[in-house]
Coordinates of C-alpha atoms (C1' of nucleotides) in Angstrom, one line a residue:
Chain A
M159 CA 27.0 55.7 -14.1
E160 CA 25.3 57.0 -10.9
N161 CA 21.7 57.6 -10.5
V162 CA 20.4 57.0 -14.3
K163 CA 16.3 56.9 -14.4
V164 CA 14.7 54.3 -16.1
L165 CA 11.1 54.6 -16.9
I166 CA 9.4 51.1 -17.8
V167 CA 6.2 50.9 -20.0
D168 CA 4.5 47.3 -20.6
D169 CA 1.1 46.0 -19.7
E170 CA 2.5 42.7 -18.8
P171 CA 3.1 42.7 -14.9
N172 CA 5.6 39.6 -14.8
I173 CA 7.6 41.5 -17.7
R174 CA 7.4 44.7 -15.4
D175 CA 8.6 43.1 -12.4
L176 CA 11.5 40.8 -14.5
L177 CA 12.5 44.3 -15.8
S178 CA 12.0 46.3 -12.4
T179 CA 14.1 43.8 -10.4
S180 CA 16.9 43.3 -12.8
L181 CA 17.5 46.7 -13.7
R182 CA 17.3 47.7 -10.3
F183 CA 20.2 45.5 -9.5
A184 CA 21.9 46.6 -12.4
G185 CA 22.2 50.0 -10.7
F186 CA 19.4 51.9 -12.3
S187 CA 16.9 53.9 -10.8
V188 CA 13.5 52.2 -11.8
H189 CA 9.8 53.5 -12.5
A190 CA 7.6 51.3 -14.1
V191 CA 4.1 51.5 -15.3
G192 CA 1.3 50.0 -17.3
N193 CA 0.1 51.9 -20.0
G194 CA 0.6 55.1 -21.9
A195 CA -1.3 57.7 -20.1
D196 CA 0.5 56.7 -17.0
A197 CA 3.6 56.7 -19.2
V198 CA 3.3 60.3 -20.1
N199 CA 2.5 61.2 -16.3
A200 CA 5.5 59.6 -15.4
A201 CA 7.8 60.8 -17.9
E202 CA 6.6 64.4 -17.2
K203 CA 7.0 64.0 -13.4
G204 CA 10.3 61.7 -13.3
A205 CA 12.3 63.2 -16.0
P206 CA 13.5 59.6 -16.9
D207 CA 17.2 59.5 -18.8
I208 CA 15.6 56.4 -21.3
I209 CA 12.3 54.8 -21.4
L210 CA 11.4 51.2 -22.1
L211 CA 8.4 51.3 -24.2
D212 CA 6.4 48.0 -25.1
V213 CA 5.0 49.1 -28.6
M214 CA 1.6 47.1 -27.5
L215 CA -0.4 48.9 -24.8
P216 CA -3.9 48.8 -24.0
D217 CA -4.5 52.2 -24.2
M218 CA -2.5 53.5 -27.0
N219 CA 0.6 52.1 -29.0
G220 CA 4.3 53.1 -28.5
F221 CA 4.6 55.5 -31.2
S222 CA 1.6 57.6 -30.3
V223 CA 3.1 57.4 -26.5
T224 CA 6.5 59.1 -28.1
K225 CA 4.9 61.5 -30.2
K226 CA 3.0 62.8 -27.2
L227 CA 6.2 62.8 -25.1
R228 CA 8.2 64.5 -27.9
S229 CA 5.6 67.3 -28.3
M230 CA 5.9 67.8 -24.5
G231 CA 9.5 68.3 -24.7
I232 CA 10.5 64.9 -23.4
N233 CA 13.4 63.9 -25.6
A234 CA 14.7 60.8 -23.6
P235 CA 15.6 58.0 -25.8
V236 CA 13.3 55.2 -26.3
L237 CA 13.9 51.7 -26.1
F238 CA 10.8 50.0 -27.7
L239 CA 9.9 46.4 -26.9
T240 CA 8.0 44.8 -29.7
A241 CA 6.9 41.2 -30.3
R242 CA 9.0 39.2 -32.8
D243 CA 6.4 38.8 -35.4
E244 CA 5.4 42.6 -35.4
T245 CA 9.0 43.6 -36.2
A246 CA 9.6 43.8 -40.0
D247 CA 7.0 45.8 -41.3
K248 CA 7.0 48.5 -38.2
V249 CA 10.5 49.2 -37.8
T250 CA 10.6 52.2 -39.6
G251 CA 11.7 55.1 -37.6
L252 CA 12.3 53.3 -34.5
T253 CA 15.8 53.4 -34.6
V254 CA 16.3 57.3 -35.4
G255 CA 18.0 59.1 -32.8
G256 CA 19.6 57.2 -30.4
D257 CA 16.6 55.2 -30.3
D258 CA 16.2 51.4 -30.5
Y259 CA 14.0 48.3 -30.3
M260 CA 14.3 44.8 -29.1
T261 CA 12.1 42.0 -30.0
K262 CA 10.5 39.9 -27.2
P263 CA 11.6 37.6 -25.9
F264 CA 15.0 39.2 -24.8
S265 CA 17.9 38.3 -22.4
L266 CA 18.3 40.4 -19.3
D267 CA 22.0 40.6 -19.8
E268 CA 21.3 41.8 -23.6
I269 CA 18.9 44.8 -22.5
V270 CA 21.3 46.0 -20.0
A271 CA 23.7 45.9 -22.9
R272 CA 21.6 47.8 -24.9
I273 CA 20.6 50.1 -22.9
N274 CA 24.3 51.1 -22.0
A275 CA 24.9 51.5 -25.3
I276 CA 22.0 53.9 -26.2
L277 CA 23.2 56.1 -23.2
R278 CA 26.7 56.1 -24.7
R279 CA 25.5 57.3 -27.6
T280 CA 23.2 59.8 -26.7
K281 CA 25.7 61.0 -24.3
Q282 CA 23.0 62.6 -21.9
V283 CA 24.7 60.8 -19.1
E284 CA 28.3 59.4 -18.5
T285 CA 28.6 55.6 -18.7
E286 CA 30.7 53.1 -18.8
E287 CA 33.0 52.7 -21.8
S288 CA 31.9 50.7 -24.8
V289 CA 35.1 48.6 -24.8
L290 CA 35.2 46.0 -21.9
E291 CA 38.8 44.9 -20.8
V292 CA 39.0 42.6 -18.0
G293 CA 42.5 40.7 -17.5
E294 CA 43.5 39.1 -20.9
I295 CA 39.9 39.7 -22.7
K296 CA 38.8 42.8 -24.3
I297 CA 35.5 43.0 -25.6
N298 CA 34.5 46.2 -28.2
Q299 CA 30.8 46.1 -27.8
D300 CA 30.4 48.7 -30.6
A301 CA 32.1 46.2 -33.0
H302 CA 31.1 43.3 -31.4
E303 CA 34.6 42.1 -31.5
V304 CA 36.2 39.9 -29.0
F305 CA 40.0 39.6 -28.1
A306 CA 41.9 37.5 -26.3
N307 CA 45.5 38.5 -25.0
G308 CA 45.0 40.9 -28.2
Q309 CA 44.1 38.1 -30.7
S310 CA 40.7 38.6 -32.3
V311 CA 38.3 35.6 -31.8
D312 CA 35.6 34.6 -33.5
L313 CA 32.4 33.9 -31.3
S314 CA 28.8 33.0 -32.1
P315 CA 26.3 35.3 -30.2
T316 CA 25.3 33.3 -27.7
E317 CA 29.0 32.6 -26.9
Y318 CA 29.5 36.4 -27.1
K319 CA 26.8 37.1 -24.6
L320 CA 28.0 34.5 -21.8
L321 CA 31.3 35.7 -22.2
R322 CA 30.0 39.3 -21.9
F323 CA 28.3 38.2 -19.1
L324 CA 31.1 36.4 -17.1
I325 CA 33.6 39.2 -17.7
S326 CA 31.0 41.8 -16.2
N327 CA 31.3 39.8 -13.0
P328 CA 34.9 39.0 -12.5
N329 CA 36.0 37.3 -9.4
R330 CA 32.7 36.0 -8.8
V331 CA 30.8 32.6 -8.7
L332 CA 27.7 32.9 -10.9
T333 CA 25.4 29.7 -10.9
K334 CA 24.1 28.0 -13.6
A335 CA 20.8 29.6 -13.0
Q336 CA 21.9 32.7 -13.0
I337 CA 24.0 32.6 -16.0
L338 CA 20.9 31.0 -17.7
D339 CA 18.5 33.8 -16.7
H340 CA 20.5 36.4 -17.7
V341 CA 22.2 35.2 -21.1
W342 CA 19.2 33.4 -22.4
E343 CA 15.6 34.9 -23.2
Y344 CA 13.8 34.8 -20.4
D345 CA 11.1 32.2 -21.8
F346 CA 14.0 29.4 -22.5
N347 CA 12.9 26.3 -21.0
G348 CA 15.7 24.0 -21.6
E349 CA 18.5 22.6 -19.4
M350 CA 21.2 24.2 -17.7
G351 CA 23.5 21.6 -19.5
I352 CA 22.9 24.3 -22.3
V353 CA 25.3 26.3 -20.2
E354 CA 27.8 23.8 -19.6
S355 CA 28.0 23.2 -23.5
Y356 CA 28.7 27.0 -24.0
V357 CA 31.3 27.4 -21.3
S358 CA 32.9 24.3 -23.5
Y359 CA 33.0 26.2 -26.5
L360 CA 34.1 29.3 -24.9
R361 CA 36.8 27.4 -23.5
K362 CA 37.8 25.7 -26.3
K363 CA 38.6 28.6 -28.4
L364 CA 39.8 30.9 -25.8
D365 CA 42.3 28.5 -23.4
P366 CA 44.7 28.0 -26.7
I367 CA 45.1 31.7 -27.3
T368 CA 45.4 32.8 -23.2
S369 CA 48.4 32.0 -21.2
E370 CA 46.1 30.1 -18.3
P371 CA 42.4 28.8 -18.2
L372 CA 40.2 32.0 -17.7
I373 CA 36.9 30.5 -16.8
Q374 CA 37.2 28.2 -13.4
T375 CA 35.1 25.5 -12.4
K376 CA 33.4 26.0 -8.9
R377 CA 32.2 22.5 -8.7
G378 CA 28.5 22.2 -7.3
V379 CA 28.1 25.9 -7.3
G380 CA 29.0 27.6 -10.8
Y381 CA 31.4 29.3 -12.8
M382 CA 33.8 32.3 -12.3
Y383 CA 35.9 34.5 -14.4
K384 CA 39.4 34.9 -12.8
S385 CA 41.3 38.1 -13.5
T386 CA 44.4 38.9 -11.2
K387 CA 44.0 42.5 -12.2
S388 CA 40.8 43.9 -11.6
T389 CA 40.2 46.7 -14.1
N390 CA 36.8 48.0 -12.6
Chain B
M210 CA 30.2 71.6 -37.0
E211 CA 29.4 72.8 -33.5
N212 CA 26.2 74.3 -32.9
V213 CA 24.5 74.6 -36.0
K214 CA 20.9 76.1 -35.6
V215 CA 18.3 74.5 -37.9
L216 CA 14.8 75.7 -38.4
I217 CA 12.2 73.1 -39.5
V218 CA 8.8 74.2 -40.7
D219 CA 6.4 71.5 -41.7
D220 CA 2.8 71.3 -40.4
E221 CA 3.0 67.2 -40.2
P222 CA 3.6 66.5 -36.9
N223 CA 5.3 63.1 -37.6
I224 CA 7.6 64.9 -40.1
R225 CA 8.6 67.2 -37.6
D226 CA 9.3 64.8 -34.9
L227 CA 11.1 62.7 -37.3
L228 CA 13.3 65.3 -38.6
S229 CA 13.9 67.1 -35.3
T230 CA 15.0 63.8 -33.4
S231 CA 17.3 62.9 -36.3
L232 CA 18.9 66.3 -36.8
R233 CA 19.1 66.9 -33.1
F234 CA 20.9 63.4 -33.0
A235 CA 23.0 64.5 -35.6
G236 CA 24.9 67.3 -33.9
F237 CA 22.2 70.2 -34.9
S238 CA 20.4 72.6 -32.8
V239 CA 16.9 72.2 -33.7
H240 CA 13.7 74.1 -33.4
A241 CA 10.9 73.1 -35.2
V242 CA 7.5 75.0 -36.0
G243 CA 4.4 74.0 -37.7
N244 CA 3.2 77.1 -40.1
G245 CA 4.8 80.1 -41.9
A246 CA 4.0 82.9 -39.2
D247 CA 5.8 81.0 -36.6
A248 CA 8.3 80.3 -39.0
V249 CA 9.3 84.2 -39.3
N250 CA 9.1 84.6 -35.9
A251 CA 11.3 81.9 -35.0
A252 CA 13.8 82.7 -38.1
E253 CA 13.7 86.6 -36.6
K254 CA 14.6 85.4 -32.8
G255 CA 16.6 82.0 -33.5
A256 CA 18.8 83.4 -36.3
P257 CA 19.0 79.9 -37.6
D258 CA 22.1 78.8 -39.9
I259 CA 19.7 76.8 -42.1
I260 CA 15.6 76.6 -42.6
L261 CA 14.3 73.2 -43.9
L262 CA 10.9 74.6 -45.2
D263 CA 8.1 72.8 -46.2
V264 CA 6.3 74.5 -49.8
M265 CA 2.8 73.4 -48.7
L266 CA 1.9 75.3 -45.2
P267 CA -1.8 75.8 -44.0
D268 CA -1.3 79.5 -44.0
M269 CA 1.1 80.8 -46.6
N270 CA 3.3 78.8 -49.0
G271 CA 6.9 78.5 -49.3
F272 CA 7.6 81.4 -51.7
S273 CA 5.7 84.0 -49.6
V274 CA 7.8 82.6 -46.7
T275 CA 11.2 83.3 -48.1
K276 CA 10.2 86.2 -49.5
K277 CA 9.4 87.5 -46.2
L278 CA 12.2 86.4 -44.9
R279 CA 14.6 87.7 -47.4
S280 CA 13.0 91.2 -47.1
M281 CA 14.0 91.3 -43.2
G282 CA 17.3 90.5 -44.0
I283 CA 17.2 87.0 -43.1
N284 CA 19.6 85.3 -45.3
A285 CA 19.9 81.8 -44.0
P286 CA 20.3 79.2 -46.9
V287 CA 16.5 77.5 -47.6
L288 CA 16.4 73.8 -47.9
F289 CA 12.6 73.3 -49.6
L290 CA 10.3 70.1 -49.0
T291 CA 8.2 69.3 -51.3
A292 CA 5.8 66.6 -52.4
R293 CA 6.7 64.0 -55.3
D294 CA 4.0 65.2 -57.3
E295 CA 4.4 69.0 -57.0
T296 CA 5.6 69.5 -60.6
A297 CA 9.6 70.3 -61.3
D298 CA 8.8 74.2 -62.9
K299 CA 7.0 75.2 -59.4
V300 CA 10.4 74.4 -57.7
T301 CA 13.0 75.7 -60.2
G302 CA 13.4 79.1 -59.4
L303 CA 13.2 78.2 -55.8
T304 CA 16.8 77.1 -55.5
V305 CA 18.2 80.4 -56.2
G306 CA 21.5 81.3 -54.3
G307 CA 22.0 78.7 -51.7
D308 CA 18.7 77.0 -51.5
D309 CA 18.0 73.2 -52.5
Y310 CA 15.0 71.4 -52.5
M311 CA 14.0 67.6 -51.6
T312 CA 11.1 65.6 -52.8
K313 CA 9.1 63.9 -49.7
P314 CA 9.8 61.1 -48.9
F315 CA 13.5 61.6 -48.3
S316 CA 15.6 59.4 -46.3
L317 CA 17.2 60.5 -43.1
D318 CA 20.7 60.0 -44.2
E319 CA 20.4 62.1 -47.1
I320 CA 18.8 64.9 -45.5
V321 CA 21.8 65.1 -43.5
A322 CA 24.2 65.0 -46.2
R323 CA 22.3 67.6 -48.0
I324 CA 22.0 70.1 -45.2
N325 CA 25.8 69.6 -45.0
A326 CA 26.5 70.3 -48.7
I327 CA 24.4 73.5 -48.4
L328 CA 26.4 74.7 -45.3
R329 CA 29.2 73.8 -47.1
R330 CA 28.7 75.7 -50.4
T331 CA 27.8 78.7 -48.3
K332 CA 30.6 78.7 -46.2
Q333 CA 28.4 80.2 -43.5
V334 CA 29.5 78.0 -40.7
E335 CA 32.5 75.4 -41.0
T336 CA 31.4 71.9 -41.6
E337 CA 32.4 68.9 -42.1
E338 CA 34.6 67.9 -45.4
S339 CA 33.2 66.7 -48.6
V340 CA 35.4 64.1 -49.0
L341 CA 35.0 61.2 -46.9
E342 CA 38.0 58.6 -46.9
V343 CA 37.8 55.5 -44.6
G344 CA 40.3 52.9 -45.2
E345 CA 40.2 52.0 -48.9
I346 CA 37.0 53.9 -49.9
K347 CA 36.9 57.5 -50.9
I348 CA 33.7 59.0 -51.4
N349 CA 33.5 62.8 -53.0
Q350 CA 30.0 63.8 -51.7
D351 CA 29.7 66.7 -54.3
A352 CA 30.5 64.9 -57.0
H353 CA 28.8 61.6 -55.9
E354 CA 32.0 59.8 -57.1
V355 CA 33.3 56.7 -55.0
F356 CA 36.9 55.5 -55.5
A357 CA 37.8 52.0 -53.8
N358 CA 41.6 51.9 -54.0
G359 CA 41.7 54.7 -56.0
Q360 CA 39.8 53.0 -58.7
S361 CA 36.6 54.7 -59.7
V362 CA 33.5 52.5 -58.8
D363 CA 30.0 53.1 -60.7
L364 CA 27.1 52.8 -58.1
S365 CA 23.4 53.4 -58.3
P366 CA 21.8 55.6 -55.9
T367 CA 21.0 53.6 -53.1
E368 CA 23.9 51.6 -53.3
Y369 CA 25.6 54.8 -52.9
K370 CA 23.5 56.0 -49.8
L371 CA 23.9 52.3 -48.4
L372 CA 28.0 52.6 -48.7
R373 CA 28.1 56.2 -47.2
F374 CA 26.0 55.4 -44.1
L375 CA 28.4 52.6 -43.4
I376 CA 31.7 54.2 -44.0
S377 CA 30.4 57.0 -41.9
N378 CA 30.0 54.5 -39.2
P379 CA 33.2 52.7 -39.4
N380 CA 34.0 49.9 -36.9
R381 CA 30.4 49.8 -35.7
V382 CA 27.8 47.2 -36.2
L383 CA 24.8 48.7 -37.8
T384 CA 21.6 46.7 -37.4
K385 CA 19.6 46.2 -40.5
A386 CA 16.8 48.3 -39.1
Q387 CA 19.0 51.1 -38.6
I388 CA 20.5 50.7 -42.2
L389 CA 16.7 50.8 -43.4
D390 CA 15.6 53.7 -41.0
H391 CA 18.7 55.5 -42.4
V392 CA 19.1 54.6 -45.9
W393 CA 15.6 54.1 -47.4
E394 CA 12.8 57.0 -47.2
Y395 CA 10.8 57.3 -44.0
D396 CA 7.6 55.4 -45.6
F397 CA 9.3 52.4 -46.8
N398 CA 7.7 49.4 -45.6
G399 CA 9.3 46.6 -46.9
E400 CA 11.5 43.8 -45.6
M401 CA 14.9 44.0 -44.6
G402 CA 15.7 41.3 -47.0
I403 CA 16.4 44.5 -49.2
V404 CA 19.0 45.6 -47.0
E405 CA 20.6 42.1 -47.2
S406 CA 20.3 42.4 -51.5
Y407 CA 22.1 45.8 -51.7
V408 CA 24.7 44.8 -49.4
S409 CA 25.5 41.8 -51.7
Y410 CA 25.1 44.1 -54.7
L411 CA 28.1 46.2 -52.9
R412 CA 30.5 43.5 -52.3
K413 CA 30.0 42.1 -55.8
K414 CA 30.9 45.8 -57.1
L415 CA 33.6 46.5 -54.3
D416 CA 35.5 43.2 -53.4
P417 CA 37.1 42.4 -56.3
I418 CA 38.5 45.9 -56.2
T419 CA 39.7 46.0 -52.7
S420 CA 42.3 44.0 -51.0
E421 CA 40.0 42.4 -48.3
P422 CA 36.3 42.6 -48.2
L423 CA 35.0 45.5 -46.5
I424 CA 31.8 44.9 -45.2
Q425 CA 31.6 42.5 -42.5
T426 CA 28.5 40.2 -41.7
K427 CA 27.9 40.0 -37.9
R428 CA 25.4 37.3 -37.6
G429 CA 22.6 38.0 -35.5
V430 CA 23.5 41.4 -35.3
G431 CA 24.0 43.4 -38.5
Y432 CA 26.6 44.6 -40.7
M433 CA 30.1 46.4 -39.9
Y434 CA 32.7 48.0 -42.3
K435 CA 35.9 47.6 -41.1
S436 CA 38.6 50.0 -41.2
T437 CA 42.1 49.2 -40.0
K438 CA 42.9 53.2 -39.7
S439 CA 40.7 54.9 -37.7
T440 CA 40.3 58.2 -39.6
N441 CA 37.9 59.8 -37.3
Chain C
dG112 C1' 38.3 1.7 -3.2
dT113 C1' 33.7 2.4 -4.4
dG114 C1' 29.6 4.6 -5.6
dA115 C1' 27.2 8.7 -6.1
dT116 C1' 27.4 13.3 -7.9
dT117 C1' 28.8 16.4 -11.1
dC118 C1' 30.8 18.0 -15.0
dC119 C1' 33.1 18.0 -19.8
dT120 C1' 32.7 17.4 -24.4
dG121 C1' 31.8 15.0 -29.2
dA122 C1' 28.5 13.9 -32.4
dG123 C1' 24.5 15.2 -34.6
dA124 C1' 19.6 16.9 -35.7
dG125 C1' 17.2 20.4 -36.4
dC126 C1' 17.0 25.3 -37.3
dT127 C1' 17.6 30.0 -38.6
dG128 C1' 19.9 33.9 -40.8
dG129 C1' 22.4 35.5 -44.2
dC130 C1' 23.4 35.0 -49.6
dT131 C1' 22.5 35.2 -54.1
dG132 C1' 20.2 34.8 -58.8
dA133 C1' 16.2 35.3 -61.0
dA134 C1' 12.2 38.0 -62.1
dA135 C1' 8.6 41.6 -61.9
dG136 C1' 7.7 46.0 -61.7
dC137 C1' 8.7 50.8 -62.1
dC138 C1' 10.9 54.9 -63.8
dA139 C1' 13.5 57.9 -66.6
dC140 C1' 14.9 58.9 -71.0
dC141 C1' 15.5 58.1 -75.6
Chain D
dG36 C1' 6.2 53.6 -76.7
dG37 C1' 10.5 51.1 -76.5
dT38 C1' 14.6 50.5 -73.7
dG39 C1' 17.4 49.7 -70.1
dG40 C1' 18.4 50.5 -65.8
dC41 C1' 17.0 50.5 -60.9
dT42 C1' 14.4 48.8 -57.2
dT43 C1' 12.4 45.0 -54.7
dT44 C1' 10.6 41.0 -53.6
dC45 C1' 11.5 35.8 -53.3
dA46 C1' 12.8 31.1 -53.2
dG47 C1' 16.3 28.0 -52.5
dC48 C1' 20.5 26.9 -50.9
dC49 C1' 24.0 26.8 -47.6
dA50 C1' 26.7 27.4 -43.5
dG51 C1' 26.7 28.1 -38.8
dC52 C1' 24.6 28.0 -34.7
dT53 C1' 21.6 26.1 -30.9
dC54 C1' 20.5 22.8 -28.2
dT55 C1' 20.1 17.6 -26.4
dC56 C1' 22.1 13.6 -25.4
dA57 C1' 25.1 10.2 -24.0
dG58 C1' 29.6 8.2 -22.6
dG59 C1' 33.6 9.1 -20.1
dA60 C1' 36.2 12.0 -16.8
dA61 C1' 36.9 14.5 -12.6
dT62 C1' 35.2 14.9 -8.1
dC63 C1' 33.7 14.2 -3.6
dA64 C1' 32.1 11.2 0.2
dC65 C1' 32.3 7.5 2.9

DNA sequence: GTGATTCCTGAGAGCTGGCTGAAAGCCACC
DNA sequence: GGTGGCTTTCAGCCAGCTCTCAGGAATCAC
């Protein structure tokens, strides 16, 4: 997954920054603009591999932008960003041809997962496998299925996202703030205690199955998923 | 089904885009034009395996285009696209040879199925089987027949399309938006609740026959057809 | 040992997403 | 023009999920 170019199109500067830093850190090559006209220009020059496109833009909406892009022969898949209340009646046609959409607010980990899923599907770029396997945990991202020691485990959506984030960063301490920032939606304003709760839920479901506790507590710092064999 | 060339002829740019992206993603090699004259040129140079032809074009109608094509020795089968209000007798007679027609608005899944059916019939290109069999479900696409555990099941058109879409993507979570975009007509602007309804209908018909529930709900994500033996 | 800090976890309130039965509208076919 | 089946909407219900809180356990500093 080397040098994947992402074009971000959103008029809110904070969202743009949030996505830029986050995706850059995830290893993507990022370019961000704030309106449709700039998006068309940037896509023409930059030849992005994927486009993150806010549906509501000041000058033109996301559909006009994609139409313009397609007519110019730019066929990079699009991940639409839409506010939650404008989803239902406007979804038609959004998930066609490798495209997808996400509702705001989203979580950063989720958006990286979706980008990888799209790249995987469109096969324009060789990317990581849909199956994440580290130590005794195996996650099939297509099926949203989790196995511990070969045995299927039922997880709630948040439990699933948390576990995926943990095993994506094995043998590395993650602070509760980091976990909150990546797993929960960016406008979540609750306490970090919720991370403790969910770690507890995960342990309760996973530890009876695995040979040893998988999530270690680093007191005063955070949590770490320990894996002897680093299948990276 | 490698490298099947499809020529799309429609004057509405959004339909053209919708079909292009969708068919390209379905694995076809796509070329799209907006009028009859361009269609003739493109067919001459591109040697398409199948032509999607809107009956109402700005310069000439579908009859003239096909007549022209046939006179030039281009015998690729044609799938006509016609508006619903255009009467049936205008259409009958169009479907000579391996040709076929569809009324707008259509669903994207349906058009792929029809294209495959035509290619299968004309045998110009080796394509996928007409019988889809995954797990306990068997669908004969030519006869529109469905068997669960060897037993025949009566399904309504929409139920059939939904089931076909589900088992075409086994062991993979499909969101309600994806299902809506593929199974329902592209101008459907209702709510996603209808997907829930139809999943419910399918389950009511299938679950009593099969040994275990076939359609799994992934809360907060979508639905998945589970098949132990991945006949892929 | 004692107190302070951090973490764990059970209980519970409230919410959300999904399921389903009922009914209205539509259409095709007698 | 009536009838039956199909599609679509809607509302009520329920299960499961999210999040908070508080008491107690574990760990650390001294």
